[in-house]
Structures are given as structure tokens and as C-alpha cells.
């Protein structure tokens, strides 16, 4: 599932910030510390990239509560550190008109759901109730949601989780490729420089470039 | 009036369940017919758990990879991805 471009960009920006902070504070940290820092960066990145939803607020709130994240949070959350609930509204740049629409929709669905939930035959039954309880624990902020909101938020949350996995996989591939290039450069720097010089001199003449390259033995770029 | 409201809400809830079902990998592969709410909820919970595990695993691998890389070039690569995407 392809993530939206704006989500990918916001996610990567936030990941970069998280990695910079963790590199600064964990240069000599254990593998576990570094792994937790990356995971935290990824979760914050996902929440920030998505914007204001019930689950993103729930996620930021629960991440803020974890003691081990204290120093990291201080940098990421800045002056609003210590007030996670307020932060979630003020720091995300959602256009005002969208916010008003969103708030009123939320209000409407809240009113409807209070009448709805007990009458719904789709959500009736102990098995559904049991599974709803499990789902509430899995979706951040789920404990305080009613049936309809829970389903709606779950839909959004799953989509974002898929996007998070997708971006992280692509990042992994990109970094691996970059590392591979760096390693092979280190192995044959002279050949690499020579090749670059050739490419530079033949830049204007494509024909000339192909001619020259075809005469050379194959080199990994 | 209230019966009309609950009928609308039934449709909307069924709609949400069906949308949720379409996200699940099982459904995507086999193109299954409409499953019960209970089944969709169970599959959704399992799917969320597996996605959490995947993120965990990717975080592991990313942190290991970055430990073997020069941090500056890793960051430069991320910036490059930003320009590309």
C-alpha cells in the first residue's frame, strides 16, 4: 500500500530529527537504547505525519508518559513538554477550516454514537464485545472510545501502520544501498576517481561517454 | 425518528467493518466475501499485532545498520530521499 507523499515527507523529516537526537545522546549507547530511540522516532514520526486524530493524540500521550523517553521528549516536544494533551492541538499545523469541520464532525458523531451503540445489531454479541476490548487495548487511546469511533480510528490507524512499515522498509533499502556504495568506494578509490573523471569529461557527449565506458572493464558504481 | 437513525448507523457500522476487512491481508489475497463483525475484529487485532512486530523488527535492523554506518552519511541519505520523494 503506497503512502501519501505528504505523509512520507513528514515522516522522514521527523525520523531525521529523532535520529539526530538519538545520535547526539546515544553515541556510546547500548544496542537496546539505540533500537528504542529508532522505534520511538518512528512512532512519533507516524503520529506527527498523520496529524490530529484520536489515536495519534493517544499515542503521543502514552509515549510522553514513559519515563525512559524523558530527555528525548524534551527536545522533540519543546516548550510544551509536560502538557501532552495541549501539545497535540497546538503543534500540528492543520488549516483552521479543516479543524472546524473536523471538530463539528466529531461532535456530531459523539452525539449519534450515544444513541447508536446500544441499538447496533452488527456490534451486538459477547464475542464481538470481547474482541472489541482487545482492539481497544491495541489502538492508542482506544480505551475511551465508543464503538463507532473505535472502528473509524482503527481504520485510520491500520492504514498508517502499513505506511509506517512501508516507509521504514524503503529507508532500510536506501541506507543499505548507500552503505554498499560507500563500502565498494573504500575498496577501489582510484578506479572510482578515474571513472568519475571520465564521466565528467564526457558529460556533453553521450556518444563519447558510451564509447569510452564500453572499452573499460565493468566497475560497480 | 429513532428507528431511522439506528438504521443509518447500522449501515455506517457495516460500511466501516467492510472497509476494515478490505485492509486485511487475507481478504486482499483471496478476495473473500463479507465476513462477520466478530471475524473482522479478530483478524484486525491479529493484523495490528503483526504490524507492531514488523515495526519492531525494522527498528532493530535500522539501528544495527546505522551503528555500522557513518551517521552523517546516513542522515544525508535520508535528506536525499526527502528530495526524491
XYZ file of C-alpha atoms in Angstrom:
306
model
C 0.000 0.000 0.000
C 1.568 3.276 -1.130
C 1.719 6.006 1.477
C 0.727 9.532 0.510
C 3.656 11.759 -0.467
C 2.959 14.314 2.257
C 2.889 11.561 4.883
C 6.205 10.126 3.658
C 7.863 13.551 3.722
C 6.582 14.450 7.187
C 7.552 11.000 8.442
C 11.103 11.187 7.075
C 11.614 14.711 8.437
C 10.582 13.612 11.900
C 12.683 10.432 11.672
C 15.689 12.546 10.767
C 15.118 14.711 13.826
C 14.763 11.644 16.016
C 17.916 10.045 14.619
C 19.898 13.265 15.091
C 18.791 13.496 18.700
C 19.483 9.862 19.433
C 22.891 10.058 17.726
C 23.722 13.024 19.905
C 22.626 11.433 23.145
C 23.439 7.806 22.430
C 26.721 7.886 20.623
C 28.041 5.359 23.095
C 24.668 3.876 23.983
C 23.797 0.196 24.037
C 22.137 -1.503 21.082
C 18.904 -1.694 23.058
C 18.966 2.062 23.730
C 19.588 2.805 20.066
C 16.832 0.453 18.986
C 14.362 2.083 21.405
C 15.372 5.501 20.086
C 14.692 4.462 16.489
C 11.363 2.878 17.411
C 10.379 5.994 19.328
C 11.382 8.210 16.398
C 9.301 6.056 14.076
C 6.211 6.223 16.316
C 6.464 9.973 16.879
C 7.079 10.403 13.148
C 3.936 8.422 12.319
C 1.780 10.402 14.752
C 3.124 13.771 13.617
C 2.853 12.866 9.940
C -0.781 11.814 10.346
C -1.879 14.923 12.253
C -4.705 15.277 14.703
C -6.664 12.074 15.278
C -7.798 10.405 18.494
C -5.244 7.640 18.134
C -2.346 9.997 17.373
C -3.149 12.006 20.492
C -3.380 8.765 22.458
C -0.037 7.607 21.058
C 1.826 10.850 21.827
C 0.299 10.860 25.313
C 1.395 7.287 26.069
C 4.893 7.884 24.620
C 5.183 11.007 26.755
C 4.363 9.071 29.882
C 7.181 6.568 29.520
C 9.966 7.666 31.859
C 12.814 6.467 29.682
C 11.750 8.850 26.942
C 12.115 11.930 29.137
C 15.169 13.577 27.665
C 14.168 12.751 24.107
C 10.719 14.204 24.642
C 12.186 17.377 25.996
C 13.860 18.057 22.677
C 11.016 16.921 20.452
C 8.119 18.448 22.358
C 9.982 21.629 23.272
C 8.289 24.219 25.388
C 5.052 22.264 25.588
C 6.868 19.421 27.328
C 4.825 18.221 30.276
C 1.489 19.031 28.717
C 0.953 16.343 26.111
C -2.770 16.899 25.681
C -2.379 20.560 24.868
C 0.596 19.932 22.625
C -1.380 17.707 20.319
C -3.649 20.566 19.298
C -1.197 23.427 19.133
C 1.843 21.956 17.422
C 0.202 20.338 14.410
C -0.349 22.660 11.516
C -3.834 21.780 10.386
C -5.604 24.510 8.432
C -8.194 26.257 10.514
C -11.177 25.493 8.296
C -10.376 21.781 8.296
C -10.092 21.877 12.072
C -13.553 23.374 12.437
C -15.052 20.780 10.128
C -13.252 18.049 11.998
C -14.413 19.298 15.375
C -18.011 19.534 14.313
C -17.951 16.088 12.743
C -16.513 14.743 15.960
C -19.266 16.437 17.927
C -21.920 15.013 15.636
C -20.552 11.504 15.734
C -20.307 11.705 19.518
C -23.965 12.624 19.736
C -25.019 9.956 17.269
C -22.947 7.213 18.807
C -24.509 7.650 22.226
C -27.849 6.786 20.667
C -26.423 4.310 18.220
C -24.147 1.995 20.110
C -26.728 0.117 22.193
C -29.026 -0.343 19.184
C -26.490 -1.706 16.738
C -27.110 -5.330 15.917
C -23.848 -5.542 13.986
C -21.877 -4.850 17.144
C -24.075 -6.920 19.448
C -22.949 -10.196 20.979
C -20.392 -11.242 23.582
C -17.800 -12.396 21.041
C -17.798 -9.004 19.356
C -17.634 -7.331 22.756
C -14.674 -9.467 23.787
C -12.799 -8.676 20.596
C -13.694 -5.005 20.865
C -11.993 -4.992 24.263
C -8.829 -6.456 22.724
C -8.933 -3.895 19.923
C -9.351 -1.075 22.451
C -6.083 -2.060 24.052
C -4.264 -2.253 20.713
C -5.344 1.094 19.285
C -3.750 4.037 21.155
C -6.378 5.957 23.085
C -8.879 3.205 22.345
C -9.994 2.709 25.934
C -12.007 5.910 25.906
C -13.633 5.390 22.501
C -17.136 4.236 21.729
C -17.877 1.534 19.131
C -18.173 3.761 16.093
C -15.130 5.926 16.881
C -13.113 2.834 17.631
C -13.838 1.345 14.218
C -13.185 4.649 12.483
C -9.910 5.243 14.331
C -8.825 1.625 13.792
C -9.268 2.037 10.045
C -7.048 5.099 10.099
C -4.519 3.547 12.482
C -4.077 0.380 10.409
C -3.584 2.438 7.235
C -0.897 4.485 8.984
C 0.816 1.419 10.410
C 1.018 -0.029 6.891
C 2.503 3.264 5.685
C 4.986 3.299 8.568
C 6.187 -0.208 7.710
C 6.382 0.744 4.030
C 8.488 3.877 4.610
C 10.788 2.105 7.076
C 11.375 -0.721 4.606
C 12.210 1.755 1.858
C 14.514 3.650 4.217
C 16.232 0.384 5.078
C 16.773 -0.406 1.383
C 18.078 3.100 0.656
C 20.527 3.070 3.564
C 21.734 -0.433 2.715
C 22.396 0.632 -0.886
C 24.208 3.739 0.278
C 26.332 1.694 2.678
C 27.127 -0.787 -0.086
C 28.280 2.054 -2.340
C 30.378 3.522 0.442
C 31.982 0.153 1.130
C 32.833 -0.526 -2.514
C 34.230 3.010 -2.875
C 36.507 2.349 0.030
C 37.729 -0.783 -1.720
C 38.748 0.773 -5.065
C 39.025 4.526 -4.716
C 41.493 5.067 -7.584
C 39.335 3.269 -10.135
C 36.311 5.159 -8.911
C 38.034 8.548 -9.274
C 39.176 7.645 -12.751
C 35.671 6.683 -13.755
C 34.292 9.906 -12.324
C 36.858 11.921 -14.241
C 35.839 10.184 -17.458
C 32.172 10.819 -16.797
C 32.965 14.438 -16.126
C 34.898 14.934 -19.331
C 32.343 13.175 -21.489
C 29.351 14.839 -19.928
C 28.432 16.813 -23.017
C 28.881 13.964 -25.470
C 26.699 10.998 -24.642
C 28.148 9.096 -27.575
C 31.664 9.703 -26.380
C 30.739 8.510 -22.893
C 29.297 5.210 -24.058
C 32.240 4.671 -26.350
C 34.731 5.207 -23.579
C 32.816 3.201 -20.981
C 32.393 0.228 -23.278
C 36.171 -0.035 -23.580
C 36.597 -0.224 -19.799
C 36.121 -3.286 -17.670
C 32.886 -3.332 -15.640
C 33.052 -1.406 -12.384
C 30.382 -1.241 -9.698
C 29.027 2.286 -9.285
C -37.316 9.005 14.071
C -35.039 6.997 16.330
C -35.531 3.839 14.222
C -34.427 5.730 11.114
C -31.318 6.922 12.969
C -30.384 3.433 14.076
C -30.904 2.096 10.532
C -28.487 4.702 9.203
C -25.998 3.840 11.911
C -26.271 0.112 11.098
C -25.282 0.829 7.506
C -22.411 3.040 8.562
C -21.091 0.475 11.000
C -21.388 -2.283 8.409
C -19.583 0.023 5.986
C -16.732 0.531 8.458
C -16.450 -3.206 9.115
C -16.326 -3.870 5.395
C -13.662 -1.177 4.875
C -11.660 -2.703 7.702
C -11.976 -6.100 6.083
C -10.590 -4.758 2.807
C -7.420 -3.644 4.612
C -6.673 -7.095 5.942
C -4.079 -9.134 4.030
C -6.234 -12.314 3.993
C -9.011 -10.523 2.201
C -6.685 -8.849 -0.274
C -5.287 -12.150 -1.358
C -8.389 -14.288 -1.646
C -10.999 -11.609 -2.294
C -13.201 -13.125 0.407
C -16.898 -12.400 0.703
C -18.204 -10.368 3.618
C -17.139 -11.815 6.959
C -18.892 -11.384 10.295
C -18.013 -8.430 12.510
C -16.521 -10.807 15.064
C -14.198 -12.362 12.481
C -13.108 -8.970 11.092
C -12.357 -7.705 14.593
C -10.306 -10.791 15.388
C -8.348 -10.561 12.128
C -7.813 -6.837 12.661
C -6.374 -7.422 16.137
C -4.011 -10.069 14.755
C -3.013 -7.813 11.886
C -2.256 -4.867 14.175
C -0.119 -7.135 16.351
C 1.820 -8.379 13.315
C 2.345 -4.801 12.091
C 3.692 -3.861 15.533
C 6.121 -6.780 15.310
C 7.229 -5.675 11.845
C 7.934 -2.140 13.063
C 9.854 -3.583 15.991
C 11.913 -5.772 13.683
C 12.603 -2.901 11.258
C 13.666 -0.667 14.177
C 16.104 -3.394 15.215
C 17.577 -3.725 11.753
C 17.738 0.035 11.173
C 19.571 0.665 14.437
C 22.019 -2.161 13.689
C 22.634 -0.820 10.194
C 23.123 2.715 11.428
C 25.595 1.513 14.022
C 27.808 0.259 11.182
C 27.370 3.380 9.090
C 28.778 6.838 9.333
C 25.920 8.777 10.982
C 26.390 11.832 8.799
C 26.115 9.902 5.552
C 23.039 8.083 6.883
C 21.408 11.416 7.610
C 22.496 12.756 4.210
C 20.842 9.757 2.587
C 17.571 10.463 4.387
C 17.692 14.085 3.249
C 18.261 12.861 -0.295
C 15.185 10.609 -0.021
C 13.202 13.655 1.031
C 14.183 15.479 -2.127
C 13.490 12.459 -4.277
C 10.019 11.597 -2.924
